[in-house]
XYZ file of C-alpha atoms in Angstrom:
321
model
C -0.285 49.785 27.549
C -3.965 49.085 27.047
C -3.678 48.126 23.340
C -5.846 45.102 22.468
C -3.974 42.583 20.349
C -5.634 39.699 18.480
C -5.796 36.605 20.668
C -4.586 33.409 18.993
C -3.820 29.823 19.799
C -0.655 28.272 18.435
C 0.863 24.910 17.694
C 4.515 23.882 17.808
C 5.292 21.610 14.864
C 6.902 18.221 15.295
C 8.009 15.878 12.547
C 6.276 12.510 12.482
C 5.697 9.464 10.329
C 3.112 9.982 7.608
C 1.389 7.309 5.523
C -0.920 8.289 2.688
C -3.488 5.826 1.377
C -5.449 5.609 -1.874
C -8.977 4.242 -1.473
C -10.197 1.730 -4.063
C -13.069 -0.691 -4.483
C -12.354 -4.417 -4.383
C -14.016 -7.789 -4.571
C -13.236 -11.051 -2.768
C -12.134 -13.809 -5.132
C -10.901 -17.381 -4.714
C -8.189 -19.290 -6.557
C -10.157 -22.440 -5.832
C -13.761 -21.726 -6.735
C -14.896 -24.254 -9.316
C -18.154 -25.242 -10.961
C -17.776 -28.937 -11.763
C -18.977 -30.038 -15.205
C -19.087 -33.631 -16.496
C -16.711 -34.902 -19.168
C -19.115 -37.627 -20.268
C -22.709 -37.596 -21.528
C -25.146 -39.846 -19.709
C -27.502 -40.295 -16.787
C -26.202 -39.039 -13.436
C -26.208 -42.328 -11.602
C -25.178 -41.416 -8.057
C -24.178 -38.326 -6.040
C -22.058 -39.167 -3.007
C -21.847 -35.735 -1.326
C -24.240 -33.058 -0.149
C -24.135 -29.254 0.088
C -21.899 -27.996 2.882
C -19.861 -31.200 3.077
C -16.069 -31.012 3.287
C -14.160 -33.164 0.795
C -10.524 -34.010 0.150
C -8.652 -34.051 -3.149
C -9.458 -37.193 -5.173
C -12.629 -38.011 -3.203
C -15.470 -39.566 -5.210
C -18.238 -37.020 -5.791
C -20.557 -38.604 -8.365
C -20.806 -41.234 -11.098
C -22.434 -41.278 -14.536
C -23.852 -44.368 -16.222
C -21.265 -45.550 -18.732
C -23.730 -46.805 -21.334
C -22.190 -50.272 -21.552
C -18.529 -49.204 -21.735
C -17.499 -51.671 -19.006
C -18.934 -54.570 -21.019
C -17.065 -53.334 -24.101
C -13.894 -53.160 -22.022
C -14.301 -56.749 -20.846
C -14.645 -57.982 -24.429
C -11.728 -55.835 -25.588
C -9.509 -57.153 -22.783
C -10.228 -60.756 -23.923
C -9.094 -59.870 -27.433
C -6.135 -57.968 -26.024
C -4.955 -60.926 -23.960
C -5.215 -63.184 -27.034
C -3.193 -60.803 -29.239
C -0.649 -60.385 -26.439
C -0.116 -64.157 -26.180
C 0.101 -64.463 -29.978
C 2.650 -61.641 -30.175
C 4.824 -63.031 -27.377
C 4.952 -66.453 -29.035
C 5.669 -64.928 -32.436
C 8.402 -62.800 -30.858
C 10.111 -65.866 -29.381
C 9.954 -67.694 -32.727
C 11.317 -64.697 -34.576
C 14.212 -64.508 -32.126
C 15.074 -68.084 -33.205
C 14.718 -67.161 -36.902
C 11.546 -69.234 -37.167
C 8.684 -67.841 -39.217
C 8.562 -64.785 -41.432
C 9.124 -61.155 -40.519
C 5.692 -60.215 -41.833
C 4.026 -62.615 -39.372
C 5.990 -61.074 -36.527
C 5.087 -57.496 -37.596
C 1.412 -58.382 -38.023
C 1.281 -59.896 -34.528
C 3.030 -56.848 -33.049
C 0.684 -54.461 -34.847
C -2.423 -56.295 -33.632
C -1.074 -56.353 -30.069
C -0.310 -52.611 -29.985
C -3.691 -51.732 -31.545
C -5.548 -53.816 -28.943
C -3.424 -52.318 -26.144
C -4.208 -48.747 -27.275
C -7.884 -49.612 -27.588
C -8.011 -50.884 -23.996
C -6.221 -47.768 -22.692
C -8.548 -45.415 -24.575
C -11.654 -47.207 -23.320
C -10.375 -47.068 -19.736
C -9.898 -43.307 -20.094
C -13.473 -43.005 -21.334
C -14.748 -44.963 -18.334
C -12.695 -42.750 -15.989
C -14.689 -39.778 -17.290
C -17.840 -41.313 -15.831
C -16.331 -40.963 -12.342
C -16.278 -37.393 -10.948
C -13.668 -36.754 -8.255
C -12.724 -33.645 -6.263
C -9.859 -31.800 -8.041
C -8.827 -30.193 -4.727
C -9.791 -30.228 -1.063
C -12.579 -27.878 -0.009
C -16.291 -27.574 0.698
C -19.195 -28.508 -1.563
C -20.990 -25.161 -1.557
C -23.937 -26.299 -3.651
C -25.049 -29.530 -5.327
C -26.846 -28.340 -8.454
C -27.687 -31.505 -10.412
C -29.976 -34.329 -9.281
C -29.615 -38.074 -9.574
C -31.294 -39.420 -12.695
C -30.693 -36.279 -14.778
C -29.049 -36.541 -18.166
C -25.871 -34.478 -18.118
C -23.706 -33.156 -20.942
C -20.053 -32.038 -21.068
C -19.626 -28.275 -20.703
C -23.363 -27.675 -20.319
C -24.571 -29.350 -17.133
C -23.525 -27.894 -13.755
C -22.997 -30.743 -11.300
C -21.871 -28.904 -8.156
C -19.877 -25.935 -6.844
C -16.603 -26.670 -5.003
C -14.914 -23.970 -2.934
C -11.762 -23.755 -0.843
C -12.115 -20.885 1.663
C -8.374 -20.919 2.432
C -7.431 -19.621 -1.022
C -9.280 -16.289 -1.087
C -7.888 -12.897 -2.044
C -9.140 -9.407 -2.935
C -8.984 -8.106 -6.494
C -9.108 -4.392 -7.299
C -8.615 -2.067 -10.291
C -6.056 0.733 -9.911
C -5.966 3.880 -12.122
C -2.854 3.934 -14.296
C -1.577 7.177 -12.681
C -0.519 5.102 -9.653
C 1.812 2.815 -11.659
C 4.910 4.114 -9.873
C 3.410 4.186 -6.377
C 1.145 1.132 -6.121
C 2.920 -2.113 -6.869
C 3.682 -5.589 -5.475
C 4.627 -5.580 -1.788
C 2.886 -2.314 -0.851
C 1.031 -2.309 2.488
C -2.747 -2.051 2.415
C -5.843 -2.180 4.610
C -9.024 -4.090 3.820
C -12.420 -2.958 5.084
C -15.513 -5.152 4.785
C -18.423 -2.702 5.292
C -21.176 -5.331 5.425
C -19.567 -7.127 8.366
C -17.800 -4.104 9.852
C -14.347 -5.720 9.962
C -10.811 -4.674 9.019
C -7.625 -6.544 8.048
C -4.054 -5.444 7.362
C -2.450 -6.973 4.284
C -0.175 -6.278 1.304
C -0.285 -6.459 -2.493
C 0.719 -9.946 -3.646
C 0.466 -9.281 -7.372
C 0.222 -6.214 -9.633
C -0.830 -6.678 -13.246
C 1.259 -5.605 -16.229
C -1.717 -5.040 -18.523
C -3.600 -1.720 -18.609
C -7.228 -2.112 -19.608
C -7.768 0.294 -22.548
C -11.461 0.688 -21.671
C -11.028 2.135 -18.175
C -7.235 2.799 -18.032
C -6.700 0.632 -14.950
C -4.564 -2.350 -13.999
C -5.415 -5.159 -11.584
C -3.906 -5.853 -8.188
C -4.414 -8.823 -5.886
C -4.180 -8.577 -2.104
C -3.778 -11.433 0.350
C -6.521 -12.106 2.884
C -4.717 -13.137 6.102
C -6.015 -16.129 8.038
C -8.914 -14.999 10.189
C -12.173 -16.054 11.795
C -14.265 -13.502 9.928
C -17.262 -14.454 7.850
C -15.622 -13.497 4.536
C -17.081 -15.049 1.407
C -16.294 -14.829 -2.332
C -17.732 -11.775 -4.139
C -18.000 -9.777 -0.885
C -17.534 -6.062 -1.600
C -14.391 -4.599 -0.048
C -12.863 -1.162 0.461
C -9.142 -1.248 -0.270
C -6.785 1.405 1.115
C -3.311 1.101 -0.386
C -0.267 2.939 0.969
C 1.038 4.910 -2.038
C 3.286 7.365 -0.166
C 5.193 7.417 3.148
C 7.513 9.839 4.934
C 9.370 9.206 8.191
C 9.840 12.900 9.021
C 6.800 14.743 7.753
C 5.521 18.134 8.940
C 1.749 17.757 9.208
C -0.852 20.470 9.765
C -4.632 20.604 9.546
C -6.224 22.034 6.431
C -7.958 24.727 8.524
C -4.591 26.274 9.389
C -3.937 27.152 5.714
C -5.091 30.311 3.922
C -4.869 31.300 0.232
C -3.870 34.786 -0.924
C -4.752 36.742 -4.071
C -1.857 35.126 -5.932
C -3.375 31.718 -5.204
C -0.464 30.880 -2.923
C -1.019 28.954 0.283
C 0.292 30.366 3.527
C 0.176 30.088 7.299
C 1.000 32.532 10.064
C 4.214 31.698 11.867
C 5.029 33.164 15.280
C 8.034 35.486 15.490
C 9.351 36.997 18.756
C 11.282 40.282 18.761
C 12.282 42.270 21.842
C 9.858 40.323 24.028
C 7.035 41.088 21.610
C 5.096 38.479 19.660
C 4.310 38.938 15.976
C 2.882 36.816 13.197
C 4.664 36.374 9.883
C 2.851 35.338 6.698
C 4.770 32.255 5.497
C 4.234 30.792 2.008
C 4.174 27.001 2.006
C 4.001 24.156 -0.477
C 1.852 21.207 0.420
C 1.815 17.521 -0.506
C -0.553 14.661 0.191
C -3.735 14.936 2.238
C -4.948 12.003 4.344
C -8.308 13.590 5.146
C -7.166 14.908 8.537
C -3.730 16.389 7.900
C -1.745 17.811 5.001
C 1.985 17.359 4.620
C 3.973 20.590 4.288
C 6.786 20.091 1.767
C 8.481 23.471 2.186
C 8.167 26.701 4.160
C 7.987 25.184 7.644
C 10.352 23.179 9.824
C 10.214 21.194 13.032
C 9.774 23.362 16.172
C 8.225 26.230 14.185
C 5.210 27.707 15.966
C 2.166 28.520 13.848
C -1.275 29.989 14.523
C -3.972 27.358 14.869
C -6.936 29.479 16.040
C -7.791 33.125 15.357
C -6.316 33.165 11.855
C -9.006 35.232 10.108
C -8.387 38.434 12.076
C -4.644 38.529 11.384
C -2.478 40.466 8.949
C 1.210 40.064 8.228
C 3.567 41.374 10.940
C 0.764 42.193 13.392
C 1.318 41.732 17.103
C -0.710 39.024 18.814
C -1.419 37.638 22.233
C -1.106 33.856 22.614
C -3.521 31.929 24.795
C -3.148 28.152 24.566
C -5.421 25.733 26.380
């Protein structure tokens, strides 16, 4: 009657929803982040915007001196108008069988050559006018008025649209079957201490042979956070979910000499309480809980405190707070 049994605390298991997340590193990108270069060599004549200014698509940003192209265009248009008049007259005569075919073809050829010349020169002049390719904010005006600029070499300004940002991350190839387009994810921005819920909008089909990863892109929902391109991001992607998972803490699990994992389950016989060593198989770990895949069921009662002093089939006394 005075026997002292080990005192334990127990936990009755309940099934619950379980979401496992893989943590990755990401970087904020923008679909509309553009360094504007000139298409024409010349002196930067005028800059019409300043850093931080909002612009709309097609708005004039800067102009480059055309080096006399407008004067050439004026002269070419005079010649064009003359060849056009000559061709139209020759065309009317030819329709009445007056004149020779060669005169008609020569007039037509001259007209088309002059027309093409005017169109080409206009396209060249258009390259001296720099316009916004999309709506956004001028993040930085790099060049200065009076500088000589060159195509593909001279940075004029940086244009950014903050509404078209996303997070890019590299995923190890072992997650090909669990991390894909549409999967839920969480974004953490450590430098600003903010979080956002999102999903994968695109998963790449190419595996980088150098690091054995593939790229994913995640939407950044509309927000009032101070998120900027190239901001470092922690990405947590849901790679596994279960609606009826049995979850226990890692501290409840022991390992025997056969390297098998087990817990102590409560058994009651003839109004006496015993513990039974129960082998289990475990699944994913979310850092706080581990899913039990087999060996335990809902409503089973297991030992949560006082595990180390137990042996299989020993009697115990339960004291729960």
